[in-house]
Amino acid sequence: MSNKVNSHAVLSNRLAVSISGSGGSGALTTGQILLNAFGLAGFYGVMNRSSGPQIRGGESAVMLSLSDQPLELLPDVFQVHFALDWRNFERFADEIPLNQNSWVFFDNSREKPPGLVEKSGAKVLGLNLSATLKDLPDGRANMLALGILAAWVGLDIAVCEQALRKTLGKKGDAVLSSSLAALQAGQALLLAKLPSQNVLANWQAQPASKWLMSGNEAVGLGALQGGVRFAAAYPITPATEIVEYLAPRIEKLGGHLLIAEDELAAINMVIGASFGGVPAMTSTSGPGFSLMTEAMGLAIASETPVLVVNVMRGGPSTGIPTKSEQTDLNQILYGFHGEAPHVVLAPISIADCAPCAFWATGLAEALQTLVVLISDQRIGQSKAILEPLTFSDQPLKRQTLAQGELSDYQRYALTESSISPMSEPGLMEGIYTADGLEHNPSGLPSSQALDHQQQLHKRAAKLNQFDYGEHWAWSKAYAVPNSARQICLVTWGSSTAVCQEAALQMQTARVSVQVLALRLLMPLQVAEIQTICKNQEVWVVEQSASGQFIHYLWSQQAIPATAQSIAQAGPLMISVRQILDAILGENHE
């Protein structure tokens, strides 16, 4: 597993673009093609999407942050916004901040911009898209918008055409031809009204091959690389893209994927496949995870390797399915009855999803337990232009015994490592009972105190004494000579990117900052965290109104009692400004 995370200086070349429209307007497609075009041009970017509470069929928006250096953080203000229409735009007003330096383009043959756009002070330019489309048989407004944005930015139209062909090529020649015509017409329409801003004039292109991938897709890639050959899931926002990625690929590797009738069926299928010797996984979100908890307890008690991916969303109940929050932490750590030790991992970036899923698969197999990989909507559904991902490590494997090695076999034997080999499926000498009842070393049900105590210790000890190496966290020091303060920002998941940016900006205020982003949340590496935090002013950053993360760290005595919290509910991500205001005071420059 790679321990590399995007880490860069404050970006001088950065462009923020947003596109919105009602259902069917093509806002998402436009954003995807634009992001792809920047990748083909040798640049980097990230695109997050947002939609209304109805999930499908309503308004949607995409937000892109683009640069000539790797990045994953969305900006505080967008430089240009294109409204394909203004229906329910107010639902995205908080996610698409505009100011007097922003440009807003819209179709002036449709609705007028809402008052909040005028209040922002943004420069507004209406363009008659409907009139232009009359001369374009089967033309689409969103393809005009793509041409307009490319012209405003100064992006080579040939690169846009290449990206368009890559995205829409399978739709047939007629669709491709009309889209290309609309792209060129959009460019001409803008340049007739306004000169190009040539935003990219000083950008340094990196021509090497790049990947365009979402966090959910990267999870699927990492799981396959780690050896997963069976997956079962029930579709749920925002995790469905994981099984969509797996579906056409896992069978080519000799595996199988099933869409189950519900979450209970999915998790039990996964447990059964793993018991039969096949590395297996499921994916879900908070409501589905709640339904799976009893069966996950069976995986823990029977020491059956299982990977469960939870892509968090706003809650409770149905909550906000299309928005991000880090509020399933307590549920995933403590949502099981009885003593149920398990492993919890969290990727800290889109690129990190692949190696983290690779590692999670291996840990489930090697430790013969439940591993929960906890992501969120922001990481899972955002797409980023990435350097090609590599997997240098060999995947961890489960310990098994074959024919001839099973003399006096005890499935739950007490060993020095607390890991007892599993028998290969179908061997008479290796038959054992694997259910939810407490058992003795041979697997026979037992309610004896000694058996219970020994098996409890076995299930916990194998996790606590395992060597997780350097992958348990990502840490970087942003040091300043003779600094006035020594700050340690402790965080996890999608809050990592904003902490990196805040640390870079605090250097200008003569403040040294160390960012510590945890991947391994359970078992918590308490001694290592204490060492890093020693003699530093600790601040814990998380997307949770109640401060679930900081209270967990306090409960394990991993951080000092004086640690301070920067915690906020979703769906809006914590901003760099909020972190700077909290630590440096609101009057800092």
Coordinates of C-alpha atoms in Angstrom, one line a residue:
M1 CA 0.0 0.0 0.0
S2 CA 1.3 3.4 -0.9
N3 CA 1.5 6.0 1.8
K4 CA 1.6 8.9 -0.7
V5 CA -1.0 11.7 -0.5
N6 CA -1.3 14.8 -2.6
S7 CA 0.8 17.4 -0.7
H8 CA 1.6 20.7 -2.4
A9 CA 2.4 24.3 -1.9
V10 CA -0.4 26.9 -1.9
L11 CA -1.7 26.8 -5.5
S12 CA -1.2 29.9 -7.5
N13 CA -2.9 28.5 -10.6
R14 CA -6.4 27.5 -9.7
L15 CA -9.7 27.7 -11.4
A16 CA -13.1 27.1 -9.9
V17 CA -16.1 26.3 -12.2
S18 CA -19.7 25.4 -11.4
I19 CA -22.6 24.3 -13.6
S20 CA -26.2 23.9 -12.5
G21 CA -29.5 23.0 -14.1
S22 CA -32.8 21.1 -13.7
G23 CA -33.1 17.3 -14.2
G24 CA -32.2 16.3 -17.7
S25 CA -30.4 19.6 -18.5
G26 CA -27.0 17.8 -18.7
A27 CA -25.1 19.7 -16.0
L28 CA -23.3 16.5 -14.8
T29 CA -22.3 15.5 -18.3
T30 CA -21.0 18.9 -19.1
G31 CA -18.9 18.8 -15.9
Q32 CA -17.5 15.3 -16.7
I33 CA -16.5 16.3 -20.2
L34 CA -14.8 19.5 -19.0
L35 CA -12.9 17.6 -16.3
N36 CA -11.8 15.0 -18.8
A37 CA -10.7 17.8 -21.1
F38 CA -8.5 19.3 -18.4
G39 CA -6.9 15.9 -17.8
L40 CA -6.2 15.4 -21.5
A41 CA -4.6 18.9 -21.6
G42 CA -2.2 17.8 -18.9
F43 CA -3.9 19.4 -15.9
Y44 CA -5.5 18.3 -12.6
G45 CA -8.9 18.7 -11.1
V46 CA -11.6 17.4 -8.9
M47 CA -15.4 17.5 -9.5
N48 CA -18.0 17.1 -6.8
R49 CA -21.7 16.8 -7.6
S50 CA -24.7 17.9 -5.8
S51 CA -28.4 17.2 -6.2
G52 CA -31.7 17.9 -4.5
P53 CA -33.2 15.7 -1.8
Q54 CA -35.2 13.7 -4.4
I55 CA -31.8 12.2 -5.6
R56 CA -33.0 11.7 -9.2
G57 CA -35.0 13.7 -11.6
G58 CA -34.5 17.1 -9.9
E59 CA -32.0 19.9 -10.1
S60 CA -28.3 19.1 -9.9
A61 CA -25.0 21.0 -9.9
V62 CA -21.4 20.1 -10.4
M63 CA -18.5 22.0 -8.8
L64 CA -15.0 21.8 -10.3
S65 CA -11.6 22.8 -8.9
L66 CA -8.9 22.8 -11.5
S67 CA -5.1 23.5 -11.4
D68 CA -1.8 22.5 -12.9
Q69 CA -1.0 20.7 -9.7
P70 CA -2.8 17.9 -7.9
L71 CA -5.7 19.0 -5.7
E72 CA -8.9 17.7 -4.1
L73 CA -10.2 20.7 -2.2
L74 CA -13.1 22.8 -3.5
P75 CA -12.6 26.6 -3.4
D76 CA -14.2 29.2 -1.1
V77 CA -15.5 31.1 -4.2
F78 CA -16.2 30.1 -7.8
Q79 CA -14.7 32.2 -10.6
V80 CA -17.3 31.2 -13.2
H81 CA -20.8 29.7 -13.0
F82 CA -23.0 28.5 -15.9
A83 CA -26.7 28.2 -15.2
L84 CA -28.3 26.0 -17.8
D85 CA -31.5 27.2 -16.1
W86 CA -32.3 28.7 -12.7
R87 CA -34.8 26.2 -11.4
N88 CA -34.3 25.8 -7.6
F89 CA -30.8 27.3 -7.9
E90 CA -31.2 28.6 -4.4
R91 CA -30.7 25.1 -3.1
F92 CA -27.1 25.3 -4.2
A93 CA -26.4 28.8 -3.2
D94 CA -24.4 27.8 -0.1
E95 CA -22.4 25.3 -2.1
I96 CA -21.6 27.7 -5.0
P97 CA -20.5 30.9 -3.4
L98 CA -20.0 33.8 -5.8
N99 CA -18.6 37.3 -5.3
Q100 CA -17.7 40.5 -7.3
N101 CA -14.9 38.7 -9.1
S102 CA -17.1 35.9 -10.3
W103 CA -18.6 35.5 -13.8
V104 CA -22.1 34.1 -14.3
F105 CA -23.4 32.9 -17.7
F106 CA -27.0 31.9 -18.4
D107 CA -29.5 31.4 -21.1
N108 CA -31.3 34.8 -21.3
S109 CA -34.2 33.2 -23.3
R110 CA -35.3 31.4 -20.1
E111 CA -35.6 32.5 -16.5
K112 CA -33.9 35.6 -15.1
P113 CA -31.1 35.1 -12.5
P114 CA -32.5 35.0 -9.0
G115 CA -31.9 38.0 -6.6
L116 CA -29.1 36.2 -4.7
V117 CA -26.9 36.3 -7.8
E118 CA -27.3 40.0 -8.1
K119 CA -26.6 40.4 -4.4
S120 CA -23.3 38.5 -4.8
G121 CA -22.0 41.3 -7.1
A122 CA -21.0 38.8 -9.7
K123 CA -20.6 39.9 -13.4
V124 CA -23.6 38.5 -15.3
L125 CA -23.7 37.8 -19.0
G126 CA -26.9 36.4 -20.6
L127 CA -26.5 34.5 -23.9
N128 CA -29.4 33.5 -26.2
L129 CA -28.9 29.8 -26.3
S130 CA -32.3 29.0 -27.7
A131 CA -31.7 31.2 -30.8
T132 CA -28.3 29.5 -31.4
L133 CA -29.8 26.0 -31.1
K134 CA -32.4 26.8 -33.9
D135 CA -29.5 26.5 -36.3
L136 CA -28.2 23.3 -34.8
P137 CA -30.3 20.2 -35.5
D138 CA -30.5 18.1 -32.4
G139 CA -28.1 20.4 -30.6
R140 CA -28.1 20.6 -26.8
A141 CA -27.8 23.6 -24.6
N142 CA -25.2 21.9 -22.3
M143 CA -22.9 21.4 -25.3
L144 CA -23.2 25.1 -26.1
A145 CA -22.3 25.7 -22.4
L146 CA -19.2 23.5 -22.8
G147 CA -18.0 25.6 -25.7
I148 CA -18.7 28.8 -23.9
L149 CA -16.8 27.7 -20.8
A150 CA -13.8 26.4 -22.9
A151 CA -13.6 29.7 -24.8
W152 CA -13.8 31.8 -21.6
V153 CA -11.1 29.8 -19.9
G154 CA -8.9 29.6 -23.0
L155 CA -8.9 25.8 -23.2
D156 CA -8.0 24.3 -26.6
I157 CA -11.2 23.4 -28.4
A158 CA -9.4 20.4 -29.9
V159 CA -8.9 19.0 -26.4
C160 CA -12.6 19.5 -25.7
E161 CA -13.5 17.7 -28.8
Q162 CA -11.3 14.8 -27.8
A163 CA -12.9 14.6 -24.4
L164 CA -16.4 14.8 -25.9
R165 CA -15.6 11.9 -28.2
K166 CA -14.3 9.9 -25.3
T167 CA -17.5 10.6 -23.2
L168 CA -20.2 10.4 -25.9
G169 CA -18.6 8.3 -28.6
K170 CA -20.7 5.2 -27.7
K171 CA -24.0 7.2 -28.3
G172 CA -23.5 7.1 -32.0
D173 CA -22.4 9.3 -34.8
A174 CA -25.5 11.5 -34.9
V175 CA -25.2 12.5 -31.2
L176 CA -21.5 13.0 -31.5
S177 CA -21.8 15.2 -34.7
S178 CA -24.5 17.4 -33.2
S179 CA -22.6 17.8 -29.9
L180 CA -19.4 18.8 -31.7
A181 CA -21.3 21.4 -33.7
A182 CA -22.8 22.8 -30.6
L183 CA -19.4 22.9 -28.9
Q184 CA -18.0 25.0 -31.7
A185 CA -21.1 27.2 -31.8
G186 CA -20.8 27.9 -28.1
Q187 CA -17.2 29.0 -28.5
A188 CA -18.1 31.4 -31.3
L189 CA -21.1 32.7 -29.3
L190 CA -19.0 33.7 -26.3
L191 CA -16.1 35.2 -28.3
A192 CA -18.6 37.4 -30.2
K193 CA -19.6 38.9 -26.9
L194 CA -16.5 38.7 -24.7
P195 CA -12.8 38.0 -25.2
S196 CA -11.3 34.9 -23.7
Q197 CA -9.9 35.4 -20.2
N198 CA -6.9 33.1 -21.0
V199 CA -6.9 31.8 -17.5
L200 CA -4.5 29.0 -18.5
A201 CA -1.9 31.2 -20.0
N202 CA 0.7 30.6 -17.2
W203 CA -0.3 27.0 -16.3
Q204 CA 2.3 24.4 -16.7
A205 CA 0.9 21.3 -18.3
Q206 CA 2.0 17.8 -17.2
P207 CA 1.6 15.7 -20.3
A208 CA 2.0 12.3 -18.6
S209 CA -0.9 9.9 -18.7
K210 CA -3.5 10.4 -16.0
W211 CA -6.5 8.6 -14.6
L212 CA -10.0 10.1 -14.1
M213 CA -11.7 8.2 -11.3
S214 CA -14.1 8.7 -8.4
G215 CA -13.5 7.6 -4.8
N216 CA -16.1 4.9 -5.2
E217 CA -14.5 3.6 -8.4
A218 CA -11.1 3.6 -6.7
V219 CA -12.5 1.5 -3.8
G220 CA -13.7 -1.1 -6.4
L221 CA -10.3 -1.1 -8.0
G222 CA -8.5 -1.6 -4.7
A223 CA -10.8 -4.4 -3.6
L224 CA -10.3 -6.3 -6.9
Q225 CA -6.5 -5.8 -6.6
G226 CA -6.7 -7.1 -3.0
G227 CA -8.4 -10.3 -4.1
V228 CA -12.1 -9.7 -3.8
R229 CA -13.9 -12.2 -6.0
F230 CA -17.4 -12.0 -4.7
A231 CA -19.6 -9.0 -4.0
A232 CA -23.2 -8.6 -3.0
A233 CA -25.0 -5.4 -2.4
Y234 CA -28.3 -3.6 -2.3
P235 CA -28.2 -0.2 -4.2
I236 CA -28.1 2.8 -2.0
T237 CA -26.9 6.4 -2.4
P238 CA -24.1 7.4 -2.3
A239 CA -22.4 3.9 -2.5
T240 CA -24.0 2.4 -5.6
E241 CA -21.1 3.3 -7.9
I242 CA -18.9 0.8 -6.2
V243 CA -20.9 -2.2 -7.4
E244 CA -21.4 -0.4 -10.8
Y245 CA -17.6 -0.4 -11.1
L246 CA -17.3 -4.0 -10.0
A247 CA -20.0 -5.4 -12.2
P248 CA -18.3 -5.5 -15.6
R249 CA -14.9 -6.3 -14.1
I250 CA -15.2 -8.9 -11.3
E251 CA -16.6 -11.6 -13.7
K252 CA -13.6 -11.1 -16.0
L253 CA -11.4 -12.1 -13.0
G254 CA -13.4 -15.2 -12.3
G255 CA -15.6 -13.7 -9.6
H256 CA -19.3 -13.0 -9.2
L257 CA -21.5 -10.0 -8.2
L258 CA -25.1 -10.2 -7.0
I259 CA -27.6 -7.4 -6.5
A260 CA -29.5 -8.6 -3.4
E261 CA -33.1 -8.1 -2.4
D262 CA -32.1 -6.1 0.6
E263 CA -29.1 -5.4 2.9
L264 CA -29.7 -8.4 5.1
A265 CA -29.5 -10.7 2.2
A266 CA -26.4 -9.0 0.9
I267 CA -24.3 -9.3 4.0
N268 CA -25.3 -12.9 4.6
M269 CA -24.3 -13.7 1.0
V270 CA -21.0 -12.2 1.6
I271 CA -20.4 -14.1 4.8
G272 CA -21.4 -17.4 3.1
A273 CA -19.0 -16.7 0.2
S274 CA -16.2 -16.0 2.5
F275 CA -16.8 -19.1 4.6
G276 CA -16.6 -21.0 1.3
G277 CA -13.1 -19.6 0.8
V278 CA -13.7 -16.6 -1.5
P279 CA -12.6 -13.0 -0.4
A280 CA -15.9 -11.1 -0.3
M281 CA -17.3 -7.6 0.2
T282 CA -20.4 -5.5 0.3
S283 CA -21.0 -1.7 0.1
T284 CA -23.7 0.4 1.7
S285 CA -24.4 3.7 3.5
G286 CA -25.7 4.4 7.0
P287 CA -29.2 3.1 6.8
G288 CA -28.1 -0.1 5.2
F289 CA -25.2 -0.5 7.7
S290 CA -27.8 -0.4 10.5
L291 CA -29.6 -3.4 8.9
M292 CA -26.4 -5.4 8.5
T293 CA -25.1 -5.1 12.1
E294 CA -26.5 -8.4 13.4
A295 CA -24.9 -10.4 10.6
M296 CA -21.6 -8.5 10.9
G297 CA -21.6 -9.7 14.5
L298 CA -21.8 -13.3 13.1
A299 CA -18.7 -12.6 11.0
I300 CA -16.8 -11.4 14.0
A301 CA -17.9 -14.3 16.3
S302 CA -17.2 -16.9 13.6
E303 CA -13.9 -15.2 12.6
T304 CA -15.0 -15.1 8.9
P305 CA -13.2 -12.5 6.8
V306 CA -15.6 -9.8 5.5
L307 CA -15.1 -6.3 4.0
V308 CA -18.0 -3.8 4.4
V309 CA -17.7 -0.4 2.8
N310 CA -19.8 2.4 4.2
V311 CA -20.0 5.6 2.2
M312 CA -21.5 8.0 4.7
R313 CA -24.2 10.5 4.0
G314 CA -26.2 13.0 6.1
G315 CA -28.5 11.4 8.7
P316 CA -30.3 10.2 10.7
S317 CA -32.8 8.0 9.0
T318 CA -33.1 8.8 5.2
G319 CA -31.4 12.1 6.1
I320 CA -29.6 13.8 3.2
P321 CA -28.7 11.0 0.8
T322 CA -26.8 13.2 -1.7
K323 CA -24.7 15.2 0.8
S324 CA -21.6 14.4 2.9
E325 CA -21.1 14.1 6.6
Q326 CA -18.8 12.1 9.0
T327 CA -21.5 11.1 11.4
D328 CA -21.6 7.3 11.1
L329 CA -18.4 7.0 13.2
N330 CA -20.1 6.1 16.5
Q331 CA -22.3 3.5 14.8
I332 CA -19.4 1.8 13.1
L333 CA -17.2 1.8 16.2
Y334 CA -19.8 0.8 18.7
G335 CA -23.0 -0.3 16.9
F336 CA -22.6 -4.0 17.7
H337 CA -24.0 -5.9 20.8
G338 CA -21.5 -7.6 23.0
E339 CA -17.7 -7.4 22.7
A340 CA -17.2 -7.2 19.0
P341 CA -13.6 -6.2 18.1
H342 CA -13.2 -5.3 14.5
V343 CA -11.1 -3.2 12.2
V344 CA -12.2 0.3 10.9
L345 CA -10.3 2.1 8.2
A346 CA -10.8 5.4 6.4
P347 CA -9.3 6.6 3.2
I348 CA -8.1 10.2 3.4
S349 CA -8.5 11.2 -0.2
I350 CA -9.9 10.1 -3.5
A351 CA -6.6 8.6 -4.6
D352 CA -6.2 7.0 -1.2
C353 CA -9.4 5.0 -1.7
A354 CA -7.7 2.4 -3.9
P355 CA -4.7 1.4 -1.7
C356 CA -6.9 1.7 1.4
A357 CA -9.5 -0.8 0.0
F358 CA -6.6 -3.0 -1.1
W359 CA -5.3 -3.0 2.5
A360 CA -8.7 -3.4 4.0
T361 CA -9.3 -6.6 1.9
G362 CA -6.0 -8.0 3.0
L363 CA -6.6 -7.2 6.7
A364 CA -10.0 -8.9 6.6
E365 CA -8.4 -12.0 5.1
A366 CA -5.3 -12.1 7.3
L367 CA -7.0 -11.3 10.6
Q368 CA -10.1 -13.3 9.8
T369 CA -12.5 -10.6 10.9
L370 CA -14.8 -7.9 9.9
V371 CA -13.2 -4.8 8.3
V372 CA -15.2 -1.7 7.8
L373 CA -13.9 0.8 5.3
I374 CA -15.6 4.1 6.0
S375 CA -15.8 6.7 3.3
D376 CA -18.3 9.6 2.6
Q377 CA -20.2 11.2 -0.2
R378 CA -17.6 13.8 -0.8
I379 CA -14.8 11.4 -1.4
G380 CA -16.9 8.6 -2.8
Q381 CA -18.8 10.5 -5.5
S382 CA -16.2 13.1 -6.4
K383 CA -14.1 12.5 -9.5
A384 CA -10.5 13.5 -9.7
I385 CA -7.7 13.6 -12.3
L386 CA -5.1 11.4 -10.7
E387 CA -1.6 10.1 -11.3
P388 CA -1.9 6.4 -12.3
L389 CA -2.4 4.3 -9.1
T390 CA 0.0 1.5 -8.3
F391 CA 0.0 -1.4 -5.9
S392 CA 3.5 -2.3 -4.9
D393 CA 2.7 -4.6 -1.9
Q394 CA 1.5 -8.1 -2.2
P395 CA -2.1 -8.6 -0.8
L396 CA -2.4 -10.2 2.7
K397 CA -3.9 -13.6 2.6
R398 CA -5.8 -15.8 5.0
Q399 CA -4.0 -18.7 6.7
T400 CA -5.4 -22.0 5.6
L401 CA -4.7 -25.7 6.2
A402 CA -4.9 -28.2 3.3
Q403 CA -5.4 -31.9 3.2
G404 CA -2.8 -33.7 5.4
E405 CA -2.4 -30.7 7.7
L406 CA -5.6 -31.2 9.6
S407 CA -4.6 -33.7 12.3
D408 CA -6.7 -32.9 15.5
Y409 CA -7.9 -29.7 13.8
Q410 CA -9.2 -27.0 16.0
R411 CA -10.7 -24.1 14.1
Y412 CA -10.4 -21.6 17.0
A413 CA -7.2 -22.9 18.5
L414 CA -5.4 -20.5 20.9
T415 CA -2.2 -19.5 19.2
E416 CA 0.6 -17.1 19.8
S417 CA -0.7 -14.6 17.2
S418 CA -4.3 -15.4 18.2
I419 CA -4.9 -16.2 14.5
S420 CA -5.9 -19.8 13.9
P421 CA -5.8 -21.2 10.3
M422 CA -9.0 -21.9 8.5
S423 CA -9.5 -25.3 6.8
E424 CA -9.9 -25.3 3.1
P425 CA -13.5 -25.8 2.1
G426 CA -14.8 -29.4 1.5
L427 CA -12.2 -31.3 3.6
M428 CA -13.8 -33.9 6.0
E429 CA -11.0 -33.5 8.5
G430 CA -11.5 -29.7 8.6
I431 CA -15.3 -29.6 9.2
Y432 CA -16.2 -27.3 12.1
T433 CA -19.2 -25.4 13.4
A434 CA -19.2 -21.6 12.5
D435 CA -22.2 -19.9 14.0
G436 CA -23.0 -17.0 16.3
L437 CA -22.8 -19.0 19.5
E438 CA -19.8 -18.8 21.7
H439 CA -17.6 -21.8 21.3
N440 CA -14.5 -23.7 22.5
P441 CA -11.3 -24.0 20.5
S442 CA -12.8 -26.8 18.3
G443 CA -15.9 -24.7 17.4
L444 CA -18.4 -26.6 19.6
P445 CA -20.9 -24.2 21.3
S446 CA -20.0 -23.5 24.9
S447 CA -21.3 -21.3 27.7
Q448 CA -18.3 -22.0 29.9
A449 CA -16.7 -18.9 31.4
L450 CA -13.2 -20.0 30.5
D451 CA -14.1 -20.6 26.8
H452 CA -15.9 -17.3 26.6
Q453 CA -13.0 -15.4 28.2
Q454 CA -10.4 -17.1 26.0
Q455 CA -12.3 -16.6 22.7
L456 CA -13.0 -12.9 23.6
H457 CA -9.3 -12.4 24.2
K458 CA -8.4 -14.2 21.0
R459 CA -10.7 -12.1 18.8
A460 CA -9.3 -8.9 20.3
A461 CA -5.7 -9.8 20.7
K462 CA -5.2 -10.7 17.0
L463 CA -6.2 -7.2 16.1
N464 CA -4.3 -5.3 18.9
Q465 CA -1.0 -7.1 18.4
F466 CA -0.9 -7.0 14.6
D467 CA 1.8 -4.9 13.0
Y468 CA -0.1 -2.3 10.8
G469 CA 3.2 -0.6 9.8
E470 CA 3.3 2.9 8.5
H471 CA -0.1 2.8 6.9
W472 CA -2.1 3.6 10.0
A473 CA -2.0 7.3 9.4
W474 CA -0.6 10.1 7.1
S475 CA 1.3 12.9 8.8
K476 CA 3.2 15.9 7.5
A477 CA 4.9 18.8 9.3
Y478 CA 4.5 22.3 7.8
A479 CA 7.3 23.8 9.9
V480 CA 8.3 27.4 10.3
P481 CA 11.6 28.4 11.9
N482 CA 11.2 30.2 15.2
S483 CA 7.4 29.8 15.0
A484 CA 5.2 31.3 17.7
R485 CA 3.0 28.3 18.0
Q486 CA 3.2 24.5 17.4
I487 CA -0.2 23.2 16.2
C488 CA -1.3 19.6 15.5
L489 CA -4.4 19.2 13.4
V490 CA -5.8 15.7 13.9
T491 CA -8.4 14.7 11.4
W492 CA -9.7 11.9 9.2
G493 CA -11.4 11.1 5.9
S494 CA -12.5 14.0 3.6
S495 CA -11.5 16.6 6.2
T496 CA -7.9 15.9 5.4
A497 CA -7.7 18.2 2.4
V498 CA -8.9 21.3 4.2
C499 CA -6.5 20.7 7.0
Q500 CA -3.6 20.5 4.5
E501 CA -4.6 23.8 3.0
A502 CA -5.1 25.5 6.4
A503 CA -1.7 24.3 7.5
L504 CA 0.0 25.8 4.4
Q505 CA -1.8 29.1 5.0
M506 CA -0.9 29.2 8.7
Q507 CA 2.8 29.1 7.7
T508 CA 2.4 32.7 6.5
A509 CA 1.3 33.6 10.0
R510 CA 4.5 32.1 11.4
V511 CA 2.7 29.1 12.9
S512 CA 4.1 25.6 12.6
V513 CA 1.5 22.9 11.9
Q514 CA 1.5 19.2 11.8
V515 CA -1.4 17.4 10.1
L516 CA -2.2 13.9 11.4
A517 CA -4.9 12.1 9.3
L518 CA -5.8 8.7 10.7
R519 CA -6.6 5.8 8.4
L520 CA -6.7 3.1 11.1
L521 CA -9.6 4.2 13.4
M522 CA -9.9 0.9 15.2
P523 CA -7.8 -0.5 16.8
L524 CA -6.7 3.0 17.6
Q525 CA -2.9 3.5 17.7
V526 CA -2.9 5.4 20.9
A527 CA 0.8 5.4 21.7
E528 CA 1.7 6.7 18.2
I529 CA -0.9 9.4 18.4
Q530 CA 0.3 10.5 21.8
T531 CA 3.9 10.7 20.5
I532 CA 3.0 12.9 17.6
C533 CA 0.8 15.2 19.6
K534 CA 3.3 15.6 22.5
N535 CA 4.2 19.2 23.2
Q536 CA 1.8 20.5 20.5
E537 CA -1.5 22.5 20.7
V538 CA -4.0 19.9 19.4
W539 CA -7.0 20.8 17.4
V540 CA -9.4 18.1 16.1
V541 CA -11.2 18.8 12.8
E542 CA -14.3 16.8 11.7
Q543 CA -17.6 17.0 9.9
S544 CA -19.8 16.1 12.8
A545 CA -21.9 18.5 14.9
S546 CA -21.5 16.5 18.1
G547 CA -17.7 15.9 17.8
Q548 CA -17.8 12.2 17.5
F549 CA -14.2 11.9 16.5
I550 CA -12.7 14.1 19.3
H551 CA -14.8 12.3 21.9
Y552 CA -13.6 9.0 20.6
L553 CA -10.0 10.1 20.8
W554 CA -10.5 11.5 24.3
S555 CA -12.2 8.2 25.4
Q556 CA -9.0 6.3 24.5
Q557 CA -6.7 9.0 26.0
A558 CA -5.0 9.4 22.6
I559 CA -5.0 13.2 22.8
P560 CA -4.7 15.6 25.7
A561 CA -7.7 16.8 27.6
T562 CA -6.8 20.4 26.4
A563 CA -7.4 19.5 22.8
Q564 CA -9.9 21.8 21.1
S565 CA -12.6 20.9 18.5
I566 CA -13.5 22.3 15.1
A567 CA -16.6 20.3 14.4
Q568 CA -19.5 21.2 12.0
A569 CA -22.5 19.3 10.6
G570 CA -22.8 18.7 6.9
P571 CA -23.7 19.2 4.2
L572 CA -21.3 22.1 3.8
M573 CA -17.7 21.1 4.3
I574 CA -15.6 22.9 6.9
S575 CA -13.7 25.7 5.1
V576 CA -10.1 26.8 5.4
R577 CA -11.4 30.2 6.7
Q578 CA -13.2 28.5 9.6
I579 CA -10.1 26.7 10.7
L580 CA -8.0 29.8 10.5
D581 CA -10.5 31.9 12.3
A582 CA -10.8 29.3 15.1
I583 CA -7.0 28.9 15.6
L584 CA -5.7 32.4 14.7
G585 CA -8.7 34.5 15.6
E586 CA -11.2 36.2 13.3
N587 CA -9.0 39.3 12.9
H588 CA -6.0 37.6 11.4
E589 CA -4.8 38.8 8.0

